[in-house]
Structure formats: structure tokens, C-alpha cells
Short mmCIF file of N, CA, C and O in Angstrom, two decimals:
data_model
loop_
_atom_site.label_atom_id
_atom_site.label_comp_id
_atom_site.label_asym_id
_atom_site.label_seq_id
_atom_site.Cartn_x
_atom_site.Cartn_y
_atom_site.Cartn_z
N MET R 17 95.15 61.43 86.68
CA MET R 17 94.34 61.81 87.89
C MET R 17 95.17 61.32 89.20
O MET R 17 94.98 62.14 90.12
N LYS R 18 95.59 60.37 89.15
CA LYS R 18 95.93 59.34 90.52
C LYS R 18 97.15 60.28 91.00
O LYS R 18 97.31 60.73 92.14
N ARG R 19 98.36 60.70 89.93
CA ARG R 19 99.37 61.50 90.53
C ARG R 19 98.93 62.94 91.05
O ARG R 19 99.50 63.31 92.06
N LEU R 20 98.11 63.47 90.67
CA LEU R 20 97.25 64.41 91.11
C LEU R 20 96.36 64.19 92.84
O LEU R 20 95.91 65.03 92.97
N GLY R 21 96.16 63.06 92.88
CA GLY R 21 95.11 62.94 93.85
C GLY R 21 93.59 63.59 93.54
O GLY R 21 93.10 63.48 94.20
N LEU R 22 93.48 63.35 92.33
CA LEU R 22 92.20 63.63 92.07
C LEU R 22 91.25 62.71 91.54
O LEU R 22 91.82 61.32 91.29
N LYS R 23 89.72 62.43 91.44
CA LYS R 23 88.64 61.49 91.40
C LYS R 23 87.93 61.89 90.59
O LYS R 23 87.68 62.99 90.24
N PRO R 24 87.68 60.43 89.74
CA PRO R 24 86.62 61.20 88.51
C PRO R 24 85.11 61.96 89.28
O PRO R 24 84.74 61.91 90.60
N GLU R 25 84.48 62.44 88.68
CA GLU R 25 83.45 63.07 89.17
C GLU R 25 82.38 61.68 89.23
O GLU R 25 81.94 61.17 88.31
N PRO R 26 81.90 61.54 90.67
CA PRO R 26 80.74 60.35 90.90
C PRO R 26 79.57 60.55 90.27
O PRO R 26 79.23 59.52 90.03
N VAL R 27 78.76 62.24 90.25
CA VAL R 27 77.75 61.99 89.81
C VAL R 27 77.39 63.39 89.01
O VAL R 27 77.66 64.20 89.00
N ALA R 28 78.14 63.13 87.79
CA ALA R 28 77.98 63.88 86.72
C ALA R 28 76.43 64.14 85.83
O ALA R 28 75.74 63.27 85.61
N THR R 29 76.32 65.92 85.71
CA THR R 29 75.69 66.26 85.01
C THR R 29 75.93 66.68 83.60
O THR R 29 77.26 66.52 83.53
N GLN R 30 75.30 67.27 83.03
CA GLN R 30 75.92 68.01 81.93
C GLN R 30 76.78 69.30 82.13
O GLN R 30 78.14 69.39 81.54
N VAL R 31 76.40 69.79 83.29
CA VAL R 31 77.76 70.84 83.83
C VAL R 31 78.23 70.04 85.17
O VAL R 31 77.31 69.66 86.66
N VAL R 32 79.88 70.00 85.74
CA VAL R 32 80.50 70.02 86.74
C VAL R 32 79.73 70.89 87.74
O VAL R 32 79.85 71.90 87.62
N GLN R 33 79.63 70.41 89.19
CA GLN R 33 78.96 71.24 90.16
C GLN R 33 79.73 72.45 90.29
O GLN R 33 80.96 72.30 90.30
N ARG R 34 79.50 73.74 90.35
CA ARG R 34 80.35 74.95 90.62
C ARG R 34 80.71 75.33 91.84
O ARG R 34 81.92 76.08 92.13
N ASP R 35 80.19 74.57 92.50
CA ASP R 35 80.78 74.50 94.16
C ASP R 35 82.11 74.37 94.57
O ASP R 35 82.97 74.67 95.05
N ARG R 36 82.20 73.00 93.58
CA ARG R 36 84.16 72.83 93.45
C ARG R 36 85.04 74.00 93.14
O ARG R 36 85.73 74.33 93.47
N HIS R 37 84.85 74.75 92.26
CA HIS R 37 85.29 75.83 91.84
C HIS R 37 85.52 77.07 92.71
O HIS R 37 86.20 77.49 92.73
N ALA R 38 83.92 77.29 93.12
CA ALA R 38 84.21 78.20 94.37
C ALA R 38 84.76 77.92 95.81
O ALA R 38 85.31 78.55 96.34
N GLU R 39 84.79 76.50 96.15
CA GLU R 39 85.88 76.06 96.78
C GLU R 39 87.17 76.41 96.64
O GLU R 39 88.13 76.83 97.37
N TYR R 40 87.50 76.07 95.54
CA TYR R 40 89.33 76.21 95.25
C TYR R 40 89.60 77.96 95.33
O TYR R 40 90.20 78.28 95.83
N LEU R 41 88.63 78.62 94.98
CA LEU R 41 88.67 80.35 94.61
C LEU R 41 88.54 81.10 95.88
O LEU R 41 89.22 82.00 96.40
N THR R 42 87.75 80.39 96.87
CA THR R 42 87.71 80.81 98.14
C THR R 42 88.89 80.66 99.00
O THR R 42 89.05 80.88 99.83
N ALA R 43 89.57 79.30 98.62
CA ALA R 43 90.90 78.77 99.32
C ALA R 43 92.39 79.82 98.68
O ALA R 43 92.84 80.31 99.38
N LEU R 44 92.13 80.20 97.66
CA LEU R 44 93.07 81.31 97.19
C LEU R 44 92.71 82.55 97.83
O LEU R 44 93.75 83.49 97.83
N ALA R 45 91.61 82.88 98.04
CA ALA R 45 90.80 84.16 98.50
C ALA R 45 91.88 83.96 100.13
O ALA R 45 92.18 84.88 100.99
N ILE R 46 91.54 83.17 100.85
CA ILE R 46 91.99 82.92 102.43
C ILE R 46 93.51 83.08 102.11
O ILE R 46 94.19 83.85 103.15
N THR R 47 93.88 82.43 101.35
CA THR R 47 95.61 82.43 100.97
C THR R 47 96.35 83.89 100.85
O THR R 47 96.90 84.25 101.63
N ALA R 48 95.61 84.85 99.77
CA ALA R 48 95.69 85.85 99.82
C ALA R 48 95.38 86.84 101.08
O ALA R 48 96.10 87.96 101.09
N ALA R 49 94.42 86.40 101.72
CA ALA R 49 94.10 87.36 103.09
C ALA R 49 95.42 87.21 103.76
O ALA R 49 95.75 88.58 104.37
N THR R 50 95.95 85.86 104.06
CA THR R 50 96.95 85.70 104.78
C THR R 50 98.17 86.49 104.31
O THR R 50 98.88 87.17 105.17
N VAL R 51 98.67 86.29 102.91
CA VAL R 51 99.53 87.36 102.46
C VAL R 51 99.53 88.81 102.60
O VAL R 51 99.91 89.64 103.50
N GLU R 52 98.13 89.31 102.76
CA GLU R 52 97.62 90.65 102.94
C GLU R 52 98.38 90.89 104.33
O GLU R 52 98.54 91.86 104.65
N LYS R 53 97.58 89.90 105.59
CA LYS R 53 98.00 90.09 106.93
C LYS R 53 99.16 90.47 107.41
O LYS R 53 99.78 91.23 107.95
N ILE R 54 100.18 89.31 106.69
CA ILE R 54 101.51 89.78 106.62
C ILE R 54 101.72 90.97 106.01
O ILE R 54 102.95 91.88 106.80
N ALA R 55 101.73 91.46 104.88
CA ALA R 55 102.27 93.02 104.22
C ALA R 55 101.47 93.80 104.97
O ALA R 55 102.53 94.86 105.48
N VAL R 56 100.26 93.58 105.60
CA VAL R 56 99.98 94.82 106.53
C VAL R 56 100.68 95.12 107.65
O VAL R 56 101.15 96.09 108.06
N GLU R 57 101.44 94.17 108.32
CA GLU R 57 102.02 94.08 109.20
C GLU R 57 103.61 94.68 109.51
O GLU R 57 103.82 95.41 109.56
N ILE R 58 104.07 94.49 107.58
CA ILE R 58 105.14 94.90 107.63
C ILE R 58 105.07 96.64 107.28
O ILE R 58 105.82 96.73 107.37
N ARG R 59 104.01 96.86 106.51
CA ARG R 59 103.73 98.17 106.27
C ARG R 59 103.94 98.93 107.89
O ARG R 59 104.20 100.24 107.68
N HIS R 60 103.40 98.48 108.52
CA HIS R 60 102.78 99.14 110.05
C HIS R 60 104.17 99.16 110.88
O HIS R 60 105.13 100.07 111.11
N LEU R 61 105.09 98.12 110.69
CA LEU R 61 106.13 98.25 111.25
C LEU R 61 107.55 98.99 110.28
O LEU R 61 108.46 99.34 110.99
N GLN R 62 107.15 99.36 109.51
CA GLN R 62 107.76 100.22 108.38
C GLN R 62 107.61 101.60 108.93
O GLN R 62 108.47 102.91 108.37
N ARG R 63 106.50 102.00 109.09
CA ARG R 63 106.17 103.59 109.55
C ARG R 63 107.35 104.48 110.31
O ARG R 63 108.10 103.97 111.08
N THR R 64 107.42 105.54 109.42
CA THR R 64 108.48 106.27 110.27
C THR R 64 108.54 106.13 111.82
O THR R 64 109.85 106.13 112.27
N GLU R 65 107.04 106.30 112.64
CA GLU R 65 107.56 106.23 114.05
C GLU R 65 107.46 105.00 114.57
O GLU R 65 108.05 105.06 116.12
N MET R 66 107.70 104.18 114.03
CA MET R 66 107.58 102.20 114.22
C MET R 66 109.31 102.62 113.90
O MET R 66 109.95 101.83 114.91
N LEU R 67 109.78 102.25 112.80
CA LEU R 67 110.37 101.83 112.09
C LEU R 67 111.56 100.46 112.80
O LEU R 67 112.38 100.73 113.41
N GLU R 68 110.42 99.64 112.90
CA GLU R 68 111.63 98.39 113.26
C GLU R 68 111.50 97.17 112.49
O GLU R 68 112.49 96.33 112.47
N ALA R 69 111.19 97.54 111.00
CA ALA R 69 111.31 96.72 109.99
C ALA R 69 111.45 97.40 108.86
O ALA R 69 110.68 98.34 108.47
N GLU R 70 112.12 97.14 107.53
CA GLU R 70 111.94 97.75 106.09
C GLU R 70 111.70 96.58 105.21
O GLU R 70 112.65 96.06 105.05
N GLU R 71 110.94 96.72 104.12
CA GLU R 71 111.13 96.04 103.18
C GLU R 71 112.41 96.15 102.37
O GLU R 71 112.93 96.92 102.31
N PRO R 72 112.75 95.16 101.74
CA PRO R 72 114.33 95.42 100.58
C PRO R 72 113.87 96.66 99.88
O PRO R 72 112.81 96.79 99.26
N PHE R 73 115.26 97.37 99.62
CA PHE R 73 115.07 98.97 99.01
C PHE R 73 116.41 98.59 98.11
O PHE R 73 117.33 98.88 98.44
N ALA R 74 116.07 98.53 96.78
CA ALA R 74 117.11 98.25 95.31
C ALA R 74 117.95 99.52 95.62
O ALA R 74 117.49 100.65 95.79
N LYS R 75 119.30 99.19 95.42
CA LYS R 75 120.08 100.46 94.91
C LYS R 75 119.71 101.44 94.01
O LYS R 75 119.13 100.79 92.89
N GLY R 76 119.52 102.66 94.06
CA GLY R 76 118.77 103.82 92.73
C GLY R 76 117.51 103.90 93.09
O GLY R 76 117.05 104.26 92.52
N GLN R 77 117.06 103.05 94.09
CA GLN R 77 115.28 102.86 94.01
C GLN R 77 114.82 104.27 94.56
O GLN R 77 115.44 104.67 95.59
N LYS R 78 114.06 104.84 93.81
CA LYS R 78 113.45 106.05 94.70
C LYS R 78 111.94 105.84 96.04
O LYS R 78 111.34 104.96 95.39
N GLY R 79 111.52 106.60 96.52
CA GLY R 79 110.99 106.38 97.55
C GLY R 79 109.46 107.28 96.59
O GLY R 79 109.45 106.75 95.86
N SER R 80 109.20 108.15 97.66
CA SER R 80 107.96 109.25 97.52
C SER R 80 108.53 110.00 96.56
O SER R 80 109.42 110.50 96.57
N SER R 81 107.44 110.36 95.77
CA SER R 81 107.61 111.63 94.49
C SER R 81 107.99 112.74 95.75
O SER R 81 108.89 113.82 95.14
N ALA R 82 107.51 112.75 96.60
CA ALA R 82 107.54 114.13 97.18
C ALA R 82 109.09 114.02 98.27
O ALA R 82 109.35 114.99 98.31
N MET R 83 108.76 112.87 98.51
CA MET R 83 110.32 112.90 99.33
C MET R 83 111.67 111.62 98.92
O MET R 83 110.92 110.35 99.44
N PRO R 84 112.13 111.41 98.07
CA PRO R 84 112.72 110.32 97.22
C PRO R 84 113.52 109.72 98.05
O PRO R 84 113.77 108.80 97.64
N HIS R 85 114.36 110.30 99.46
CA HIS R 85 115.46 109.89 100.44
C HIS R 85 113.86 108.95 100.88
O HIS R 85 114.49 107.98 101.76
N LYS R 86 112.53 108.92 101.15
CA LYS R 86 111.68 108.34 102.01
C LYS R 86 111.79 106.88 101.51
O LYS R 86 111.48 106.55 100.27
N ARG R 87 111.69 105.56 102.38
CA ARG R 87 111.62 104.41 102.01
C ARG R 87 109.92 103.89 101.95
O ARG R 87 109.66 103.43 103.49
N ASN R 88 109.26 103.87 101.35
CA ASN R 88 107.43 103.31 101.08
C ASN R 88 107.75 101.77 100.87
O ASN R 88 108.04 101.14 99.81
N PRO R 89 106.82 101.31 101.78
CA PRO R 89 106.66 99.28 101.72
C PRO R 89 105.73 99.24 100.16
O PRO R 89 105.00 98.63 100.42
N VAL R 90 106.35 99.92 99.13
CA VAL R 90 105.99 99.55 97.93
C VAL R 90 105.08 98.30 97.48
O VAL R 90 104.04 97.98 96.95
N GLY R 91 106.29 97.18 97.94
CA GLY R 91 106.00 95.87 97.59
C GLY R 91 104.90 95.51 98.49
O GLY R 91 103.66 94.40 97.91
N ALA R 92 104.67 95.72 100.02
CA ALA R 92 103.55 95.48 100.67
C ALA R 92 102.58 95.93 100.75
O ALA R 92 100.91 95.48 100.39
N GLU R 93 102.71 97.45 99.98
CA GLU R 93 101.58 97.73 99.46
C GLU R 93 100.61 97.56 98.27
O GLU R 93 99.36 97.08 98.34
N ASN R 94 101.27 96.85 97.68
CA ASN R 94 101.11 95.99 96.43
C ASN R 94 100.27 94.89 96.38
O ASN R 94 99.27 94.88 96.27
N LEU R 95 100.99 93.91 97.27
CA LEU R 95 100.13 93.05 98.18
C LEU R 95 98.68 93.21 98.71
O LEU R 95 98.02 92.09 98.38
N THR R 96 98.65 94.14 99.20
CA THR R 96 97.54 94.53 100.08
C THR R 96 96.55 94.73 98.79
O THR R 96 95.18 94.23 99.39
N GLY R 97 96.64 95.12 97.97
CA GLY R 97 95.86 95.81 96.54
C GLY R 97 95.34 94.67 96.11
O GLY R 97 94.23 94.37 95.97
N LEU R 98 96.25 93.55 95.53
CA LEU R 98 96.25 92.35 94.55
C LEU R 98 95.26 91.22 95.61
O LEU R 98 94.33 90.89 94.83
N ALA R 99 95.33 91.73 97.15
CA ALA R 99 94.48 90.53 97.72
C ALA R 99 93.21 91.08 97.50
O ALA R 99 92.15 90.04 97.68
N ARG R 100 93.06 91.99 97.46
CA ARG R 100 91.42 92.73 97.13
C ARG R 100 90.72 92.01 95.92
O ARG R 100 89.85 91.39 95.71
N VAL R 101 91.73 91.89 94.89
CA VAL R 101 91.50 91.24 93.41
C VAL R 101 91.04 89.73 93.98
O VAL R 101 89.74 89.52 93.30
N VAL R 102 91.74 89.16 94.48
CA VAL R 102 91.28 87.56 94.66
C VAL R 102 90.32 87.35 95.39
O VAL R 102 89.19 86.45 94.88
N ARG R 103 90.22 88.37 96.26
CA ARG R 103 88.84 88.40 97.22
C ARG R 103 87.79 88.67 96.31
O ARG R 103 86.48 87.72 96.32
N ALA R 104 87.85 89.53 95.58
CA ALA R 104 86.55 89.41 94.61
C ALA R 104 86.12 88.69 93.41
O ALA R 104 85.24 88.51 93.25
N ASN R 105 87.24 88.08 93.29
CA ASN R 105 86.91 86.83 91.84
C ASN R 105 86.48 85.82 93.12
O ASN R 105 85.21 84.92 92.17
N ALA R 106 87.11 85.16 94.08
CA ALA R 106 86.06 84.39 94.90
C ALA R 106 84.75 84.71 95.15
O ALA R 106 83.70 83.71 95.05
N LEU R 107 84.18 85.74 95.14
CA LEU R 107 82.70 86.37 95.26
C LEU R 107 82.12 86.15 94.03
O LEU R 107 80.90 85.52 93.84
N ALA R 108 82.79 86.16 93.02
CA ALA R 108 82.28 85.64 91.60
C ALA R 108 81.96 84.21 91.43
O ALA R 108 81.16 84.17 90.97
N ALA R 109 83.08 83.71 91.63
CA ALA R 109 83.11 81.76 91.90
C ALA R 109 81.81 81.62 92.64
O ALA R 109 80.98 80.64 92.39
N LEU R 110 81.68 82.20 93.83
CA LEU R 110 80.49 81.70 94.55
C LEU R 110 79.07 82.12 93.83
O LEU R 110 77.98 81.54 94.15
N GLU R 111 79.13 83.02 92.87
CA GLU R 111 77.64 83.60 92.48
C GLU R 111 77.69 82.79 91.28
O GLU R 111 76.32 82.46 90.69
N ASP R 112 78.67 81.65 90.57
CA ASP R 112 78.74 81.19 89.58
C ASP R 112 77.82 79.52 90.22
O ASP R 112 77.77 78.83 89.46
N VAL R 113 77.53 79.23 91.52
CA VAL R 113 77.30 77.95 92.00
C VAL R 113 75.71 77.61 91.63
O VAL R 113 75.57 76.47 90.89
N ALA R 114 74.90 78.80 91.40
CA ALA R 114 73.41 78.41 90.80
C ALA R 114 73.04 77.99 89.60
O ALA R 114 73.95 79.81 88.97
N LEU R 115 72.94 77.56 89.40
CA LEU R 115 73.10 77.43 87.13
C LEU R 115 71.22 76.89 87.23
O LEU R 115 70.77 76.02 87.73
N TRP R 116 70.58 77.62 86.14
CA TRP R 116 69.42 76.95 85.97
C TRP R 116 69.22 75.39 85.71
O TRP R 116 70.03 75.03 84.71
N HIS R 117 68.87 74.71 86.04
CA HIS R 117 68.72 73.27 86.13
C HIS R 117 69.76 72.70 85.58
O HIS R 117 69.85 71.60 85.09
N GLU R 118 70.74 73.01 86.14
CA GLU R 118 72.44 73.06 85.82
C GLU R 118 72.78 72.63 84.71
O GLU R 118 73.69 71.71 84.47
N ARG R 119 72.09 73.27 83.68
CA ARG R 119 72.60 73.35 82.23
C ARG R 119 72.90 74.46 81.65
O ARG R 119 73.32 74.65 80.71
N ASP R 120 73.05 75.65 82.48
CA ASP R 120 73.07 76.96 81.73
C ASP R 120 74.58 76.99 82.00
O ASP R 120 75.29 76.45 82.41
N ILE R 121 75.16 77.93 80.80
CA ILE R 121 76.78 77.85 80.47
C ILE R 121 76.90 79.34 81.28
O ILE R 121 78.26 80.27 80.73
N SER R 122 76.20 80.02 82.02
CA SER R 122 76.55 81.52 82.52
C SER R 122 77.72 81.83 83.29
O SER R 122 78.11 82.88 83.66
N HIS R 123 78.14 80.86 83.96
CA HIS R 123 79.34 80.83 84.87
C HIS R 123 80.78 80.65 84.02
O HIS R 123 81.74 80.95 84.34
N SER R 124 80.47 80.06 82.72
CA SER R 124 81.51 79.90 82.00
C SER R 124 82.60 80.93 81.66
O SER R 124 83.75 81.19 81.76
N SER R 125 81.62 82.29 81.07
CA SER R 125 82.69 83.71 80.95
C SER R 125 83.38 84.09 82.09
O SER R 125 84.32 84.70 82.05
N VAL R 126 82.50 83.79 83.46
CA VAL R 126 83.39 84.29 84.39
C VAL R 126 84.58 83.09 85.05
O VAL R 126 85.83 84.23 85.29
N GLU R 127 84.79 82.41 84.63
CA GLU R 127 85.45 81.36 85.19
C GLU R 127 86.60 81.53 84.07
O GLU R 127 87.88 80.94 84.83
N ARG R 128 86.93 81.67 82.80
CA ARG R 128 87.56 82.00 82.10
C ARG R 128 88.90 82.78 82.55
O ARG R 128 89.87 82.88 82.08
N VAL R 129 87.94 83.76 83.11
CA VAL R 129 88.94 85.01 83.72
C VAL R 129 89.25 84.64 85.04
O VAL R 129 90.37 84.95 85.16
N ILE R 130 88.47 84.27 86.06
CA ILE R 130 88.93 84.50 87.29
C ILE R 130 89.85 83.06 87.82
O ILE R 130 90.58 83.26 88.45
N ILE R 131 89.70 82.01 87.18
CA ILE R 131 90.39 81.04 87.45
C ILE R 131 91.72 80.98 87.21
O ILE R 131 92.55 81.32 88.08
N PRO R 132 92.25 81.15 86.21
CA PRO R 132 93.46 81.71 85.90
C PRO R 132 94.19 83.08 86.49
O PRO R 132 95.13 82.66 86.75
N ASP R 133 93.44 83.59 86.39
CA ASP R 133 94.12 85.26 87.07
C ASP R 133 94.27 85.00 88.36
O ASP R 133 95.10 85.48 88.80
N SER R 134 93.28 84.71 89.21
CA SER R 134 93.62 83.94 90.58
C SER R 134 94.64 83.59 90.83
O SER R 134 95.45 83.41 91.52
N THR R 135 94.85 82.16 90.00
CA THR R 135 95.66 81.58 90.34
C THR R 135 97.02 81.69 90.02
O THR R 135 98.21 81.85 90.91
N ILE R 136 97.38 82.85 88.91
CA ILE R 136 98.13 83.02 88.65
C ILE R 136 99.03 84.15 89.96
O ILE R 136 99.99 84.65 90.06
N LEU R 137 98.05 85.36 90.01
CA LEU R 137 98.31 86.47 91.16
C LEU R 137 98.30 85.59 92.24
O LEU R 137 99.50 86.06 92.97
N VAL R 138 97.74 84.63 92.82
CA VAL R 138 98.16 84.53 94.32
C VAL R 138 99.79 83.51 93.87
O VAL R 138 100.33 84.09 94.96
N ASP R 139 100.33 83.21 93.09
CA ASP R 139 101.41 82.56 92.78
C ASP R 139 102.37 83.81 92.89
O ASP R 139 103.55 83.59 93.31
N TYR R 140 102.30 85.04 92.19
CA TYR R 140 103.07 85.66 91.81
C TYR R 140 103.17 86.55 93.67
O TYR R 140 103.84 87.35 94.02
N MET R 141 101.90 86.47 94.31
CA MET R 141 101.87 87.31 95.41
C MET R 141 102.54 86.46 96.53
O MET R 141 103.33 87.04 97.05
N LEU R 142 102.30 85.07 96.49
CA LEU R 142 103.62 84.35 97.70
C LEU R 142 104.95 84.73 97.03
O LEU R 142 106.03 84.76 97.67
N HIS R 143 105.54 84.73 95.59
CA HIS R 143 106.86 84.84 95.24
C HIS R 143 106.96 86.31 95.49
O HIS R 143 108.16 86.52 96.21
N ARG R 144 106.56 87.58 95.31
CA ARG R 144 106.86 88.62 96.33
C ARG R 144 107.06 89.03 97.50
O ARG R 144 108.08 89.35 98.05
N LEU R 145 106.36 88.10 97.90
CA LEU R 145 105.97 87.88 99.57
C LEU R 145 107.08 87.44 99.93
O LEU R 145 107.87 88.00 101.27
N THR R 146 107.86 86.36 99.47
CA THR R 146 108.70 85.58 99.73
C THR R 146 110.17 86.42 99.52
O THR R 146 110.97 86.15 100.26
N GLY R 147 110.22 87.32 98.59
CA GLY R 147 111.25 88.05 98.44
C GLY R 147 111.42 89.16 99.28
O GLY R 147 112.40 89.48 100.03
N ILE R 148 110.26 89.95 99.75
CA ILE R 148 110.47 90.87 100.80
C ILE R 148 110.63 90.58 102.03
O ILE R 148 111.32 91.11 102.86
N ILE R 149 110.28 88.82 102.70
CA ILE R 149 110.43 88.14 103.78
C ILE R 149 112.04 88.36 103.94
O ILE R 149 113.06 88.18 104.82
N GLU R 150 112.45 87.40 102.84
CA GLU R 150 113.93 87.17 102.66
C GLU R 150 115.00 88.59 102.77
O GLU R 150 116.09 88.46 103.23
N GLY R 151 114.45 89.32 102.28
CA GLY R 151 115.27 90.84 102.04
C GLY R 151 115.04 91.97 103.65
O GLY R 151 115.33 92.53 103.43
N LEU R 152 114.05 91.34 104.06
CA LEU R 152 113.83 92.18 105.09
C LEU R 152 114.54 92.83 105.76
O LEU R 152 115.43 92.06 106.77
N LEU R 153 114.64 94.06 106.57
CA LEU R 153 115.85 94.62 107.27
C LEU R 153 115.29 94.54 108.36
O LEU R 153 113.90 95.67 108.96
N VAL R 154 115.32 94.02 109.46
CA VAL R 154 115.19 94.36 110.84
C VAL R 154 115.74 94.76 111.56
O VAL R 154 117.12 94.69 112.05
N TYR R 155 115.25 96.08 112.82
CA TYR R 155 115.87 96.83 113.73
C TYR R 155 115.49 96.38 115.22
O TYR R 155 114.43 97.12 115.39
N PRO R 156 116.50 95.74 115.38
CA PRO R 156 116.18 95.11 116.89
C PRO R 156 115.55 96.42 117.85
O PRO R 156 116.90 97.29 117.86
N THR R 157 114.96 96.08 119.00
CA THR R 157 115.15 97.89 119.78
C THR R 157 115.93 97.29 120.65
O THR R 157 116.25 96.33 120.90
N ALA R 158 116.85 98.35 121.28
CA ALA R 158 117.98 98.53 122.24
C ALA R 158 117.26 98.03 123.69
O ALA R 158 116.43 98.49 123.83
#
């Protein structure tokens, strides 16, 4: 615990207070929202009428089904959608804070899904955004 900067529970009941988990999930949600903010800007800059930047496009990759030559910001669009999942999971964590006499286990079924899923998802989002930014094609205006 010392290496991780963690401290023991100062006042323990049968169930650890769920506001700790809610704080963690909301921090992940804010991180996901920041990723989404960057992704939305990339999507805007890649619009045909703007074309100030484009996310990387692999050789042989196809664009839209109607226009295969078009480069759609698929990665940025994906990140925008995934941020919604992380935010929804944060809401579920907030719903878990109130327990009956601090003893019921209604929270555990929810947390078994949202904590690992959100943690893994935000890690994936940060990794994917890093790749998009590192390969971003920028077209400076003349």
C-alpha cells in the first residue's frame, strides 16, 4: 500500500464507502471527456470544407462505403462514442453510493462490471488518441 500511496480505511464498516469508487469512476469520466474534446476537434478539422488536419489513414484503408476515397475520422469518432460509455458508468457508480444501513451489496454487481470496464476502456482510449495525435497530418494554411 505504501508504494501505491494508499492508506488503510480509517473507519471501517462491513462495507467500504462507495463514494471512493464513485470518485474514481468520475475521474475516469472526466479523462474520457477530455479525450472526447480532443477527438471532436480533430473530427471538425478533418471536415472536407475545413481540412486543416487528418487522422492517420493506413495504406489500403477504405473511407466510407459510399465514397471509398474519402478519409473519415473513424478513430476520433470511435473515441467520441466510447466516452459516453465511461460517463454512463460514472453515473452507475454515483448510484451505488447510498446503501441500506451501509450493509447491502446492491453495488457489487454493478462495480464488477463498471470498474474494470471503465479502467480498461480509458486506457484503450488514451492509447488510441496517442496514436492519432502522433500520426496526425496537419495542413497549415498559406
